[in-house]
CSV table of C-alpha atoms in Angstrom, one decimal:
chain,number,residue,atom,x,y,z
A,212,MET,CA,23.9,82.8,70.3
A,213,ASP,CA,23.7,86.3,71.8
A,214,LEU,CA,24.1,88.5,68.8
A,215,LYS,CA,25.5,92.0,69.0
A,216,PHE,CA,23.7,94.3,66.6
A,217,LEU,CA,25.4,97.2,64.8
A,218,ASP,CA,23.8,100.6,64.6
A,219,PHE,CA,22.3,100.1,61.2
A,220,GLU,CA,20.8,96.7,62.4
A,221,GLN,CA,18.8,98.3,65.2
A,222,PRO,CA,15.4,97.7,63.4
A,223,ILE,CA,16.3,94.0,63.2
A,224,ALA,CA,17.4,94.0,66.8
A,225,GLU,CA,14.0,95.4,67.9
A,226,LEU,CA,12.2,92.6,66.1
A,227,GLU,CA,14.5,89.9,67.4
A,228,ALA,CA,14.0,91.2,70.9
A,229,LYS,CA,10.2,90.9,70.5
A,230,ILE,CA,10.6,87.4,69.1
A,231,LYS,CA,12.7,86.4,72.1
A,232,GLU,CA,10.2,87.9,74.5
A,233,LEU,CA,7.3,86.0,72.9
A,234,ARG,CA,9.2,82.8,73.1
A,235,HIS,CA,9.7,83.3,76.8
A,236,VAL,CA,6.0,84.0,77.2
A,237,GLU,CA,5.1,80.9,75.2
A,238,VAL,CA,7.3,78.7,77.5
A,239,ASP,CA,6.5,80.3,80.8
A,240,ASN,CA,2.7,80.4,80.3
A,241,LYS,CA,2.4,77.2,78.3
A,242,ILE,CA,0.4,78.9,75.5
A,243,ASN,CA,0.6,78.4,71.8
A,244,ILE,CA,1.5,81.6,70.0
A,245,SER,CA,3.4,80.0,67.1
A,246,ASP,CA,1.4,82.0,64.5
A,247,ALA,CA,2.4,85.3,66.0
A,248,LEU,CA,6.0,84.1,66.3
A,249,LYS,CA,6.0,83.0,62.6
A,250,GLN,CA,4.8,86.4,61.5
A,251,LEU,CA,7.5,88.2,63.4
A,252,GLU,CA,10.2,85.8,62.2
A,253,ASP,CA,9.0,86.4,58.6
A,254,ARG,CA,9.2,90.2,59.2
A,255,SER,CA,12.6,89.9,60.6
A,256,GLN,CA,13.8,87.8,57.7
A,257,ALA,CA,12.4,90.3,55.1
A,258,LEU,CA,13.8,93.3,57.0
A,259,THR,CA,17.3,91.7,57.2
A,260,GLU,CA,17.2,90.9,53.5
A,261,SER,CA,16.2,94.5,52.7
A,262,ILE,CA,18.9,96.0,54.9
A,263,PHE,CA,21.7,93.7,53.7
A,264,SER,CA,20.8,94.0,50.1
A,265,ASN,CA,21.8,97.7,50.1
A,266,LEU,CA,24.8,98.0,52.5
A,267,SER,CA,27.1,101.0,52.1
A,268,ASP,CA,30.9,100.5,52.1
A,269,TRP,CA,31.0,102.0,55.5
A,270,GLN,CA,28.4,99.6,56.9
A,271,ILE,CA,30.4,96.7,55.4
A,272,SER,CA,33.5,98.0,57.0
A,273,GLN,CA,31.7,98.0,60.4
A,274,LEU,CA,30.4,94.5,59.7
A,275,SER,CA,33.8,93.2,58.8
A,276,ARG,CA,35.0,94.2,62.3
A,277,HIS,CA,32.0,92.7,64.2
A,278,PRO,CA,33.3,91.1,67.4
A,279,GLY,CA,31.3,88.0,66.8
A,280,ARG,CA,32.8,87.1,63.4
A,281,PRO,CA,34.6,83.7,63.1
A,282,TYR,CA,38.4,83.8,63.8
A,283,THR,CA,41.1,81.4,62.6
A,284,LEU,CA,40.5,78.7,65.2
A,285,ASP,CA,36.8,78.7,64.4
A,286,TYR,CA,37.6,78.0,60.8
A,287,VAL,CA,40.1,75.4,61.8
A,288,GLU,CA,37.4,73.6,63.8
A,289,HIS,CA,34.9,73.6,60.9
A,290,ILE,CA,37.1,73.2,57.8
A,291,PHE,CA,40.2,71.1,58.7
A,292,THR,CA,40.9,67.9,60.4
A,293,ASP,CA,44.0,66.6,62.3
A,294,PHE,CA,45.1,70.1,63.2
A,295,HIS,CA,48.4,70.2,65.0
A,296,GLU,CA,49.5,73.6,66.2
A,297,LEU,CA,53.2,74.6,65.8
A,298,HIS,CA,54.6,77.1,68.3
A,299,GLY,CA,57.6,79.5,68.5
A,300,ASP,CA,59.9,81.3,66.1
A,301,ARG,CA,63.0,79.4,67.2
A,302,ALA,CA,64.7,82.7,68.0
A,303,TYR,CA,62.8,84.5,70.8
A,304,ALA,CA,59.3,83.4,71.7
A,305,ASP,CA,55.9,82.3,70.6
A,306,ASP,CA,53.2,84.8,69.6
A,307,PRO,CA,49.6,83.7,70.3
A,308,ALA,CA,48.3,86.4,67.9
A,309,ILE,CA,49.5,84.1,65.1
A,310,VAL,CA,48.2,80.5,64.9
A,311,CYS,CA,50.1,78.1,62.8
A,312,GLY,CA,49.7,74.4,62.3
A,313,LEU,CA,49.6,71.3,60.1
A,314,ALA,CA,46.2,70.1,59.1
A,315,ARG,CA,44.2,68.2,56.5
A,316,LEU,CA,41.7,69.7,54.1
A,317,ASP,CA,39.6,66.7,53.0
A,318,GLY,CA,42.7,64.5,53.3
A,319,GLN,CA,45.1,66.9,51.6
A,320,PRO,CA,48.0,68.0,54.0
A,321,VAL,CA,48.1,71.8,54.3
A,322,MET,CA,49.8,74.4,56.5
A,323,VAL,CA,47.4,76.8,58.1
A,324,ILE,CA,48.5,80.3,59.3
A,325,GLY,CA,46.1,82.9,60.6
A,326,HIS,CA,45.5,85.7,63.0
A,327,GLN,CA,43.7,85.0,66.2
A,328,LYS,CA,41.9,87.6,68.3
A,329,GLY,CA,40.2,87.0,71.6
A,330,ARG,CA,36.6,86.7,72.7
A,331,ASP,CA,36.8,87.8,76.3
A,332,THR,CA,39.2,90.3,78.0
A,333,LYS,CA,41.6,87.6,79.2
A,334,GLU,CA,42.0,86.0,75.8
A,335,LYS,CA,42.2,89.4,74.0
A,336,ILE,CA,45.2,90.3,76.2
A,337,TYR,CA,46.7,86.9,75.7
A,338,ARG,CA,46.3,87.2,71.9
A,339,ASN,CA,47.4,90.9,72.0
A,340,PHE,CA,44.0,91.7,70.3
A,341,GLY,CA,45.2,89.8,67.2
A,342,MET,CA,48.1,92.2,66.6
A,343,PRO,CA,51.2,90.1,65.9
A,344,ARG,CA,54.6,91.0,67.3
A,345,PRO,CA,57.9,90.4,65.4
A,346,GLU,CA,58.1,86.8,66.7
A,347,GLY,CA,54.7,86.1,65.2
A,348,TYR,CA,55.8,87.0,61.8
A,349,ARG,CA,59.0,85.0,62.3
A,350,LYS,CA,56.9,82.0,63.3
A,351,ALA,CA,54.8,82.4,60.2
A,352,LEU,CA,57.9,82.6,58.0
A,353,ARG,CA,59.4,79.5,59.8
A,354,VAL,CA,56.3,77.3,59.1
A,355,MET,CA,56.1,78.7,55.5
A,356,LYS,CA,59.7,77.5,54.9
A,357,MET,CA,58.8,74.2,56.5
A,358,ALA,CA,55.8,73.9,54.1
A,359,GLU,CA,58.1,74.7,51.2
A,360,ARG,CA,60.6,72.0,52.2
A,361,PHE,CA,57.9,69.4,52.3
A,362,LYS,CA,55.9,70.8,49.3
A,363,ILE,CA,52.8,71.4,51.4
A,364,PRO,CA,50.2,74.1,50.3
A,365,VAL,CA,49.9,77.1,52.7
A,366,ILE,CA,46.5,78.6,53.5
A,367,CYS,CA,46.6,82.0,55.2
A,368,LEU,CA,43.5,83.2,57.1
A,369,ILE,CA,44.2,87.0,57.2
A,370,ASP,CA,42.4,89.2,59.8
A,371,THR,CA,44.5,92.3,59.7
A,372,LEU,CA,45.5,95.2,57.5
A,373,ALA,CA,48.3,95.4,55.0
A,374,ILE,CA,49.4,91.8,54.6
A,375,GLY,CA,48.9,88.9,52.3
A,376,VAL,CA,50.9,87.3,49.5
A,377,GLY,CA,49.7,84.2,47.7
A,378,ASP,CA,48.7,82.5,44.4
A,379,ARG,CA,45.0,83.2,45.0
A,380,LEU,CA,43.1,85.8,47.0
A,381,ILE,CA,39.7,84.9,48.3
A,382,MET,CA,37.6,87.3,50.4
A,383,LEU,CA,34.5,86.8,52.4
A,384,GLU,CA,31.5,88.8,51.3
A,385,TYR,CA,31.6,91.2,54.2
A,386,SER,CA,35.3,91.4,54.6
A,387,THR,CA,37.5,94.4,53.7
A,388,TYR,CA,40.9,94.7,52.0
A,389,SER,CA,43.0,97.8,52.8
A,390,VAL,CA,46.3,99.2,54.1
A,391,ILE,CA,44.5,101.4,56.6
A,392,SER,CA,41.1,101.7,58.3
A,393,PRO,CA,38.6,104.3,57.1
A,394,GLU,CA,39.0,106.1,60.5
A,395,GLY,CA,42.8,106.2,60.0
A,396,CYS,CA,42.4,107.5,56.4
A,397,ALA,CA,40.0,110.2,57.5
A,398,SER,CA,42.3,111.3,60.3
A,399,ILE,CA,45.1,111.7,57.8
A,400,LEU,CA,43.2,113.4,54.9
A,401,TRP,CA,40.6,115.4,56.8
A,402,LYS,CA,42.2,115.5,60.3
A,403,SER,CA,38.9,114.1,61.6
A,404,ALA,CA,37.6,110.6,62.2
A,405,ASP,CA,34.1,112.1,61.5
A,406,LYS,CA,34.8,111.6,57.8
A,407,SER,CA,35.2,107.9,58.1
A,408,GLN,CA,32.1,107.1,56.1
A,409,LEU,CA,33.4,109.3,53.2
A,410,ALA,CA,36.8,107.6,53.5
A,411,ALA,CA,35.3,104.1,53.3
A,412,GLU,CA,33.4,105.0,50.1
A,413,ALA,CA,36.4,106.6,48.5
A,414,MET,CA,38.9,103.8,49.4
A,415,GLY,CA,37.0,101.0,47.7
A,416,ILE,CA,37.8,98.4,50.3
A,417,THR,CA,34.9,95.9,50.0
A,418,SER,CA,35.1,92.5,48.3
A,419,ASP,CA,33.0,93.6,45.3
A,420,ARG,CA,35.0,96.8,44.8
A,421,ILE,CA,38.3,94.8,45.1
A,422,ARG,CA,37.1,92.3,42.6
A,423,GLU,CA,36.2,95.1,40.2
A,424,GLN,CA,39.8,96.3,40.4
A,425,GLY,CA,41.1,92.9,39.4
A,426,PHE,CA,42.9,92.0,42.7
A,427,LEU,CA,40.5,89.3,43.8
A,428,ASP,CA,39.9,85.8,42.6
A,429,GLU,CA,36.6,85.0,44.4
A,430,VAL,CA,34.1,86.4,46.8
A,431,VAL,CA,32.8,83.8,49.2
A,432,ARG,CA,29.2,84.5,50.1
A,433,GLU,CA,28.1,84.7,53.7
A,434,PRO,CA,24.9,83.7,55.4
A,435,LEU,CA,22.2,86.4,55.6
A,436,GLY,CA,23.2,88.8,58.3
A,437,GLY,CA,26.9,88.0,58.1
A,438,GLY,CA,29.3,85.2,59.1
A,439,HIS,CA,28.8,85.7,62.8
A,440,ARG,CA,25.2,84.5,62.4
A,441,ASN,CA,26.3,81.0,61.3
A,442,PHE,CA,29.9,79.9,61.7
A,443,ARG,CA,29.3,76.5,60.2
A,444,SER,CA,27.6,77.8,57.0
A,445,THR,CA,30.3,80.4,56.5
A,446,ALA,CA,33.1,77.9,57.0
A,447,LEU,CA,31.5,75.4,54.6
A,448,ASN,CA,31.3,78.0,51.9
A,449,LEU,CA,34.9,78.9,52.4
A,450,LYS,CA,35.9,75.2,52.5
A,451,GLU,CA,34.3,74.6,49.1
A,452,ALA,CA,36.2,77.6,47.6
A,453,LEU,CA,39.5,76.5,49.1
A,454,ASN,CA,39.1,72.9,47.8
A,455,ARG,CA,38.3,74.2,44.3
A,456,HIS,CA,41.3,76.6,44.1
A,457,LEU,CA,43.7,74.2,45.7
A,458,GLU,CA,42.7,71.5,43.2
A,459,GLU,CA,43.6,73.9,40.3
A,460,LEU,CA,46.9,75.0,41.8
A,461,MET,CA,48.1,71.5,42.8
A,462,HIS,CA,48.2,70.5,39.1
A,463,GLN,CA,50.5,73.4,38.1
A,464,ASP,CA,54.3,73.3,37.8
A,465,MET,CA,56.1,74.9,40.7
A,466,ASP,CA,58.2,77.2,38.4
A,467,ASP,CA,55.0,78.3,36.6
A,468,LEU,CA,53.3,79.0,40.0
A,469,LEU,CA,56.2,81.2,41.2
A,470,GLU,CA,56.3,83.1,37.9
A,471,LYS,CA,52.6,83.7,38.0
A,472,ARG,CA,52.7,84.8,41.6
A,473,TYR,CA,55.5,87.2,40.8
A,474,GLN,CA,53.6,88.7,37.8
A,475,ARG,CA,50.4,88.9,39.8
A,476,ILE,CA,52.0,90.9,42.6
A,477,MET,CA,54.0,93.2,40.3
A,478,SER,CA,50.8,94.0,38.3
A,479,PHE,CA,49.1,95.5,41.4
A,480,GLY,CA,49.0,99.3,41.1
A,481,VAL,CA,50.2,99.4,37.4
A,482,TYR,CA,48.7,102.1,35.3
A,483,THR,CA,49.3,103.7,31.9
A,484,GLU,CA,49.6,107.4,31.2
A,485,GLU,CA,48.8,108.8,27.8
A,486,ALA,CA,50.8,111.8,26.6
A,487,GLY,CA,48.7,114.8,25.9
A,488,LYS,CA,48.2,115.8,22.3
């Protein structure tokens, strides 16, 4: 896989470039330099662990938008079986930015709904860069109502800002949860996108910060370097979490689920104010 390195990963990128060059030398010249390669690989591993053990909120925000991260269809491929995509809103058109379909999660029928961006220019235009139009939301609502009719659990893979309602909220380790990007926040508050790093720290948008605020049920750990380094490992970690949470929810009464969901959502943003003495 041809990885794209972010600015803070440049020391890692330089080591990886040296490793790649040495591998070509080994193959082209038929010489054994495995010891030198092993040393460089160990250095790269240690450096990656050092950098990723101390990421700032701004760096995690950048990582969450890495163009190589897995998208909905990547997770569908690695997590679900018997996926059958459903198209159209039955009112106007289909929206490729939203992928919906029936599938099985270890034999359990589920409805999968998720955003889908593109990898190359043609696909990005086709998917509208993962930005849904009204027909996309209508399609999602249509299949949600279908799932409700047949009592099928709904799993939403969210890859955009300001959306998400469910019984459980699970975030990947290097994902973010926010109603606006740090750049957008900085432009509003300070009239300059140069303050994006400050905005990211103040907003508390990372998975660990969201968990501290009580909005999050679980953080799914990613492979070293981020989910784009290993789709399969990331997907399997997510699959294990989905199975566990689904097992808990499937044994609860529907009326109880609805009441808990309502109370959960209404609790967001609640605060108490003490009168001054």
